[in-house]
Structures are given as structure tokens and as C-alpha cells.
XYZ file of C-alpha atoms in Angstrom:
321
model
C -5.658 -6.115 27.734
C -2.249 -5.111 28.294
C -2.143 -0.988 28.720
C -1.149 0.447 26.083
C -2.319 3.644 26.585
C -5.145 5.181 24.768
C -7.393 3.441 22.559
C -4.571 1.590 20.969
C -5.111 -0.246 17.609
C -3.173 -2.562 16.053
C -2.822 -3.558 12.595
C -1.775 -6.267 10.610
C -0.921 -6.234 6.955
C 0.633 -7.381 4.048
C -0.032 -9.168 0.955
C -2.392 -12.069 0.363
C -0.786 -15.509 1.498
C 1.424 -13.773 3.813
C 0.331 -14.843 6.789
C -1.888 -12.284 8.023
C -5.048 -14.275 9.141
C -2.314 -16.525 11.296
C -0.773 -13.587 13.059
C -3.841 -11.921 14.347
C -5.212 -14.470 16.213
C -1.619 -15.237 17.988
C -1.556 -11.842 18.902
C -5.112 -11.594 19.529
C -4.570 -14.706 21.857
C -1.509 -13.236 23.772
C -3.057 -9.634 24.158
C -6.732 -10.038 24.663
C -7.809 -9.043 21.251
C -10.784 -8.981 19.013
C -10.029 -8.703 14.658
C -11.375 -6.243 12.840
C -10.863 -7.606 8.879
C -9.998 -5.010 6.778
C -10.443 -7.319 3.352
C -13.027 -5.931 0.643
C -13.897 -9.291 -0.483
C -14.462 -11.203 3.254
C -17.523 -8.768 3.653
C -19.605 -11.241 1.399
C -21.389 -14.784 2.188
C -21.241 -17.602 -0.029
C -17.635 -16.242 -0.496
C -15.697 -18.223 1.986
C -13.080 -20.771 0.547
C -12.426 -17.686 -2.637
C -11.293 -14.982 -0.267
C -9.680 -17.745 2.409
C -11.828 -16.010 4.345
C -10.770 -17.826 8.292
C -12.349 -20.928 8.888
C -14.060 -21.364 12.864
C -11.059 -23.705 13.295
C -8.271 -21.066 12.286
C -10.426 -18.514 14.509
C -9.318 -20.417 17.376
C -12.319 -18.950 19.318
C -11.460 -15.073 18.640
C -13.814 -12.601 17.730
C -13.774 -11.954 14.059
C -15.796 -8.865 12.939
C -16.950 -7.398 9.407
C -17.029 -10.680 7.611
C -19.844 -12.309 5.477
C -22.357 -9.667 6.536
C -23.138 -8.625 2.861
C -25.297 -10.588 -0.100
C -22.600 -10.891 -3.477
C -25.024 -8.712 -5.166
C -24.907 -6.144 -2.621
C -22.301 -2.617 -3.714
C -20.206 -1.693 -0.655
C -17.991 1.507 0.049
C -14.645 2.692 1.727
C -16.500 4.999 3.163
C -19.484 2.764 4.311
C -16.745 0.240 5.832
C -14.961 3.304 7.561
C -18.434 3.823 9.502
C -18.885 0.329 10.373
C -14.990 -0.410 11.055
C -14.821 2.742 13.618
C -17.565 1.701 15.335
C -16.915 -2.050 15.925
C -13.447 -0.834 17.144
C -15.047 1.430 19.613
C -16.692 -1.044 21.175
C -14.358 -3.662 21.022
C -12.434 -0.894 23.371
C -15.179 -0.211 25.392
C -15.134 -4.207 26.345
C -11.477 -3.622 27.467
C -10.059 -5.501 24.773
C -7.628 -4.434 22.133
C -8.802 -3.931 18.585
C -6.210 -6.028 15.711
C -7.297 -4.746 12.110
C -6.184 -7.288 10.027
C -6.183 -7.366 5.689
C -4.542 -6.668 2.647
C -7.360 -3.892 1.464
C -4.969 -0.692 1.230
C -8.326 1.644 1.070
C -9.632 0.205 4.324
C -6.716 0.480 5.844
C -5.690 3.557 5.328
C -9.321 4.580 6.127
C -9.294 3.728 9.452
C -5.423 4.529 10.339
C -5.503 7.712 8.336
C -9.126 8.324 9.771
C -10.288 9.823 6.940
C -13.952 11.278 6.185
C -15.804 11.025 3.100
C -18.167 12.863 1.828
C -20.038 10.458 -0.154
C -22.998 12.838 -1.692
C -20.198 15.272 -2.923
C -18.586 12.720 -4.867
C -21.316 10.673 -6.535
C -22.816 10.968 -9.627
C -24.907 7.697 -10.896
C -25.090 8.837 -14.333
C -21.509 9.383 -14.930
C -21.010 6.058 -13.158
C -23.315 3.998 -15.448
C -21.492 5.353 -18.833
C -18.770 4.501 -17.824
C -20.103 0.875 -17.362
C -21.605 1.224 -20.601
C -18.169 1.371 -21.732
C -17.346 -1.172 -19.935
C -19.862 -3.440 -21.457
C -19.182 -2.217 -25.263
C -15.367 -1.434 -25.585
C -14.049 -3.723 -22.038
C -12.752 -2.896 -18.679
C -9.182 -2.112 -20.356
C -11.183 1.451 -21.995
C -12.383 2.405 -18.840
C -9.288 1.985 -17.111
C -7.318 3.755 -19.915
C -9.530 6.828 -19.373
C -8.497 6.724 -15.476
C -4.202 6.289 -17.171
C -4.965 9.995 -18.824
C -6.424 11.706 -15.873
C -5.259 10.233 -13.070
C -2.541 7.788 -13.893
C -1.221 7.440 -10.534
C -4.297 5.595 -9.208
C -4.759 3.712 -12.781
C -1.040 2.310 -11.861
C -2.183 0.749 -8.432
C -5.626 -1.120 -9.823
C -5.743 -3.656 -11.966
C -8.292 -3.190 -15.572
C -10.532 -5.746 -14.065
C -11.223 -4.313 -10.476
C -13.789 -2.368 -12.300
C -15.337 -0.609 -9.561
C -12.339 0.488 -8.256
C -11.204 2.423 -12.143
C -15.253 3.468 -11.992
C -14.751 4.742 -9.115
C -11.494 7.001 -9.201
C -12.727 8.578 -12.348
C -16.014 9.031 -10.772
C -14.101 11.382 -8.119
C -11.680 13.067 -10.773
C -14.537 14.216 -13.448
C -16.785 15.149 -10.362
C -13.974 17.029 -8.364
C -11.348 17.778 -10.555
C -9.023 16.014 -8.064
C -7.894 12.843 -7.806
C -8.709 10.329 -5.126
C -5.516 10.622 -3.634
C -6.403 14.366 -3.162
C -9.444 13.984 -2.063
C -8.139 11.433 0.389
C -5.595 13.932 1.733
C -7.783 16.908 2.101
C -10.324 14.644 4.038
C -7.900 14.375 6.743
C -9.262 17.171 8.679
C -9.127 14.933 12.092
C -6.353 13.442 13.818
C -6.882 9.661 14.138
C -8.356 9.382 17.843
C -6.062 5.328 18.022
C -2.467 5.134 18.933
C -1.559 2.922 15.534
C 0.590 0.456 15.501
C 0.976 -1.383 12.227
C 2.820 -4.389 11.285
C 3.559 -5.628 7.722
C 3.990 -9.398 6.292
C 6.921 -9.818 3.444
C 9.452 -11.876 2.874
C 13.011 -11.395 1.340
C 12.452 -13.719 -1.913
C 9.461 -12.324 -3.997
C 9.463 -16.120 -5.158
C 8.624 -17.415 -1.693
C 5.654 -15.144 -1.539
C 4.889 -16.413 -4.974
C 5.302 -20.121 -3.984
C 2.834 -19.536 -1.142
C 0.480 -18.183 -3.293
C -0.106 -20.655 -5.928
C 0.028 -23.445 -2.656
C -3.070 -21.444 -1.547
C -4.568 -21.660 -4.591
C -4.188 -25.431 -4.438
C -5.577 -25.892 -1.375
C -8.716 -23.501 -2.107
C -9.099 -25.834 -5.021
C -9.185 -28.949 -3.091
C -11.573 -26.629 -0.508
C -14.351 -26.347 -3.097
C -13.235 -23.545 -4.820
C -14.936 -24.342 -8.369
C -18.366 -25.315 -7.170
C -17.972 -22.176 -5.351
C -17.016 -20.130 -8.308
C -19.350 -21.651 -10.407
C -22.581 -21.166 -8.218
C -21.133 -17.438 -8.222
C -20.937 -17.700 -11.894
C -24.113 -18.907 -12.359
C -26.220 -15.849 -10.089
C -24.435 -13.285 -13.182
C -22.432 -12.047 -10.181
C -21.418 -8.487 -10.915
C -20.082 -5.145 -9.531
C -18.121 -5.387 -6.143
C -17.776 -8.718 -5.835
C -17.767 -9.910 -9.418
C -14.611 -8.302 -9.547
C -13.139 -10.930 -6.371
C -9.934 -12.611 -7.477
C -10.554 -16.338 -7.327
C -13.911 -16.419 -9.289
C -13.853 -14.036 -12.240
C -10.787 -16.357 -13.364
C -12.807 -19.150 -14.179
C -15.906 -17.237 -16.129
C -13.820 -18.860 -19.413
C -13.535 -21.980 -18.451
C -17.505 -22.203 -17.380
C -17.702 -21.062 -21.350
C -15.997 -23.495 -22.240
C -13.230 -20.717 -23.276
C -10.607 -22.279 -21.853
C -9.179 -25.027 -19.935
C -9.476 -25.987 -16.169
C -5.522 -25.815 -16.347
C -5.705 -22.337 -17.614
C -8.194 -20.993 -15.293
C -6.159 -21.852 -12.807
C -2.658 -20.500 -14.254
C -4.669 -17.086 -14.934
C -6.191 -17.242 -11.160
C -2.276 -17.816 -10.014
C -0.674 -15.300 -12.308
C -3.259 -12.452 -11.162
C -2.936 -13.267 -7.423
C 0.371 -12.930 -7.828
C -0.162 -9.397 -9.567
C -2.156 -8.360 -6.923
C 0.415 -9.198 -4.330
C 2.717 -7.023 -6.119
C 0.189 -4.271 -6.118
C -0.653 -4.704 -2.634
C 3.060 -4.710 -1.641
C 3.314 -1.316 -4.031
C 0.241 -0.204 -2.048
C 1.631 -0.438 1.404
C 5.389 0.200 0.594
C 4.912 3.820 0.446
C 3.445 3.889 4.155
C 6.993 4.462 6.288
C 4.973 3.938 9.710
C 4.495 0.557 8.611
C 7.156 -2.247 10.845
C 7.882 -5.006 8.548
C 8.576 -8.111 9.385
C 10.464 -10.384 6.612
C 9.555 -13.571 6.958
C 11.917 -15.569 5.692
C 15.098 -13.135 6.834
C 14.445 -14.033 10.529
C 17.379 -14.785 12.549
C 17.611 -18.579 14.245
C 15.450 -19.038 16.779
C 13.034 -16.146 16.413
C 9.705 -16.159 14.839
C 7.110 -14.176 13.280
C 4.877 -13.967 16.632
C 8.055 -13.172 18.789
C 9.114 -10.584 16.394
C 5.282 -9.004 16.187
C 5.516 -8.846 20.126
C 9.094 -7.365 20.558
C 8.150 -4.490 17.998
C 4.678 -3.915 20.227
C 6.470 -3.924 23.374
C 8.975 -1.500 22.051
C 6.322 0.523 20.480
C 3.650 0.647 23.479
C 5.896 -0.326 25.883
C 3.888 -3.249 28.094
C 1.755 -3.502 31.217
C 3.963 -4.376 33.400
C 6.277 -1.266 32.711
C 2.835 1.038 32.660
């Protein structure tokens, strides 16, 4: 690895169909590195063509860590995934390699560059949690997440009604704490992070290109196997975490015989889209972040050469070192 002084991590994000996955392993290629996905919905098996989670061919032979190690059944935290995240990049340094976190989860991200610490038993309370998914069940996700509007509108604003456990969760923390997540979140930072971040961001210019890209992924995950996936997800009455994956909760009205196949698939495009936008809301607030714009490059460059001039800038490079 290239010496880029101490314990450096690098990170690569953006919104879905940006071009993250791509990215990492170039840069994992060209600096001896090892990814670290930072994407709430990779953790799961049986999940693969849904959450384009990197096929062994797109790996191109780099280490890819925290992916399909979970059951769809199974409830995962931020907190649990800061645990696991820290330690796999600890000992992706102590093989000498350099440690590329790479996903459009804002949480995990900023769990892991913010190096925050939860304190999980302080902020839990199951009964609370399962009226609310009472609620859920009797009045729809849009009730629960118009509770979170009134007390903590700020978070309601960056999650969608349907990422259930998400809304669940933030009023969880309010009505336990009295604060909201984004206040717990900054009064857990009682540590500097111990990496020297560097983070690069995805975009492009024309919203519509990102768009474009996204409903061409969509395509292709439906050519993939997509709906056999979906409906075999369907069909287990997945629910909590992963229920709430883009990509599969989309189709629960066409397996109903609700809707159309043509619909599903309009509503699967039009909320991936939405969550873009979200995601790009998420991580335009973060000034630390270096973008790189896509589609605003001058002649002659590229995304990889770009990613490498900003790191060598940044960190400076081995040779100089």
C-alpha cells in the first residue's frame, strides 16, 4: 500500500447507480486495497441481483467484506455494523493494505467516518417499538412516519414512509431520549476518528443522467432474475430490515395480483429514483466530501484519474513520503 500515513481510510460514495461498486475496485486495484461495503441491504443472502450486490466477476479478485453474511429474516443495527465495520478495517490495516469503504448507506457511513458510539441498551425499548408496528399494521407505514414529521421532522424528511425500521427507529430514540437521532448522533462523538478519511462522492451534473442510469439498472436486474428473486422473498413473508429493501417490496402488488408487471416496475423505478435524491440530500450536507461529477469531466480525464489526483493531493503518495 502506498503510505499514506496513519491508518488511512478511504471512502467511496454516492447514490445508487452511480458508479460506486466500479470505482472501488479500480482504486482498490491501483492502491492495494480491500472494500469494506457500507450498503444496509448487501448484508443479506439470497439478496444478490436486488441490491446489485457485486458479482465475483465485477470483484475482479478484490476482497469484498460485510456482504451476504446475514439470513433476510435476521434485524441488523448501525451500531452492530459500526462494531463489525471497525474491526474488519483494522485488520485489513494490519495486513498492510488500505481499507476502501464503499456504499450509499448514509448511517454506516457516517458511523464509521464520524466514529461514533452507540449505546444501544440506553436507547431501546421493545415495547414502544412493537406499538408502533402495531400501528403500522392497523393505520400503515404513512401513521408511523407522520408521528416521527411532529417530533422530529428533520429525520422524517430524509426516510422514506416505507423504510419502516428506519421511522421505528428514530422515534424509538426521540420518545426514549427526548432527543433526536441526530442529537444523539452528535453527542456520541466523544472520540476522534482514529483513520485519516478521505471520502469521495459519485454525481453527475444532469439529475436526468443519474435517473437514466437508474431505470437501465433496473432493466438489467430484471433480465438478472430479479422477479424470481423478489418473489421467493415474497413468498418467506419477508419483513423488518430487509422487507423494507428497494427492489422487492415493489412488486408485493403485483404477486397480488394488485397491479401490473409494468407497474411494479414503474413504482420500483420511481422510488429508486427517490431514494437517490434522498441519498444525494443525505450526503450533500457532508462538506469533507470531494465530488466527482461524472458527466462534467473535462476531455480526456476520467472518473479513476480524477479519484487518484484528489488522493494524491489529499495523502500526498509514496513516492513523495
Amino acid at each position: 500500500m502506498p503510505k499514506f500515513g496513519e491508518r488511512p481510510l478511504l471512502a467511496v460514495i454516492g447514490p445508487t447507480a452511480s458508479g460506486k461498486t466500479s470505482l472501488g475496485v479500480l482504486l482498490a486495484k491501483e492502491l492495494n486495497g480491500e472494500v469494506v461495503s457500507a450498503d444496509s441491504m448487501q448484508i443479506y443472502r439470497g439478496m444478490e441481483v436486488g441490491t446489485a450486490r457485486p458479482t465475483e466477476e465485477e470483484m475482479q479478485g478484490i476482497p469484498h467484506h460485510l456482504m451476504g453474511f446475514l439470513t433476510p429474516g435476521e434485524r441488523f443495527s448501525v451500531a452492530e455494523y459500526a462494531v463489525l465495520a471497525r474491526k474488519t478495517i483494522d485488520e485489513i490495516h494490519a495486513r498492510g493494505k488500505l481499507p476502501i469503504l464503499v456504499g450509499g448507506t448514509g448511517l454506516y457511513v457516517k458511523a464509521i467516518v464520524d466514529h461514533i458510539q452507540y449505546d444501544g441498551e440506553a436507547l431501546t425499548d421493545p415495547a414502544l417499538r412493537e406499538s408502533l408496528r402495531a400501528l403500522a399494521e392497523e393505520k400503515g407505514n404513512e401513521a408511523v412516519w407522520e408521528e416521527l414529521k411532529c417530533l422530529d421532522p428533520e429525520t422524517a424528511g430524509s426516510l422514506h414512509p416505507n423504510n419502516l425500521g428506519r421511522v421505528i427507529r428514530a422515534l424509538e430514540v426521540i420518545k426514549t431520549t427526548g432527543k433526536s437521532i441526530r442529537e444523539q448522533v452528535a453527542a456520541s462523538r466523544t472520540e476522534p476518528c482514529p483513520y485519516r478519511v478521505l471520502q469521495l462522492g459519485l454525481n453527475f451534473k444532469e439529475r436526468e443522467t443519474l435517473y437514466r442510469r437508474i431505470d437501465r439498472r433496473v432493466d438489467v436486474m430484471l433480465e438478472e432474475g430479479l422477479l424470481p428473486e423478489a418473489r421467493r422473498l415474497y413468498e418467506m413473508g419477508l419483513s423488518g430490515t430487509a422487507g423494507q429493501a428497494i427492489g422487492y417490496k415493489e412488486f408485493a402488488p403485483y404477486f397480488r395480483g394488485e397491479s401490473s408487471l409494468e407497474e411494479a416496475i414503474d413504482c420500483l423505478k420511481r422510488e429508486t429514483r427517490r431514494y437517490a435524491k434522498r441519498q444525494l440530500t443525505w450526503f450533500g450536507r457532508d462538506e469533507r466530501i470531494h465530488w466527482i461529477v461524472s458527466d462534467a469531466l473535462l476531455p480526456g480525464e476520467t472518473v479513476r484519474k480524477t479519484a487518484l489526483s484528489i488522493i494524491r493531493k489529499e495523502w500526498g503518495n509514496s513516492d513523495e513520503e
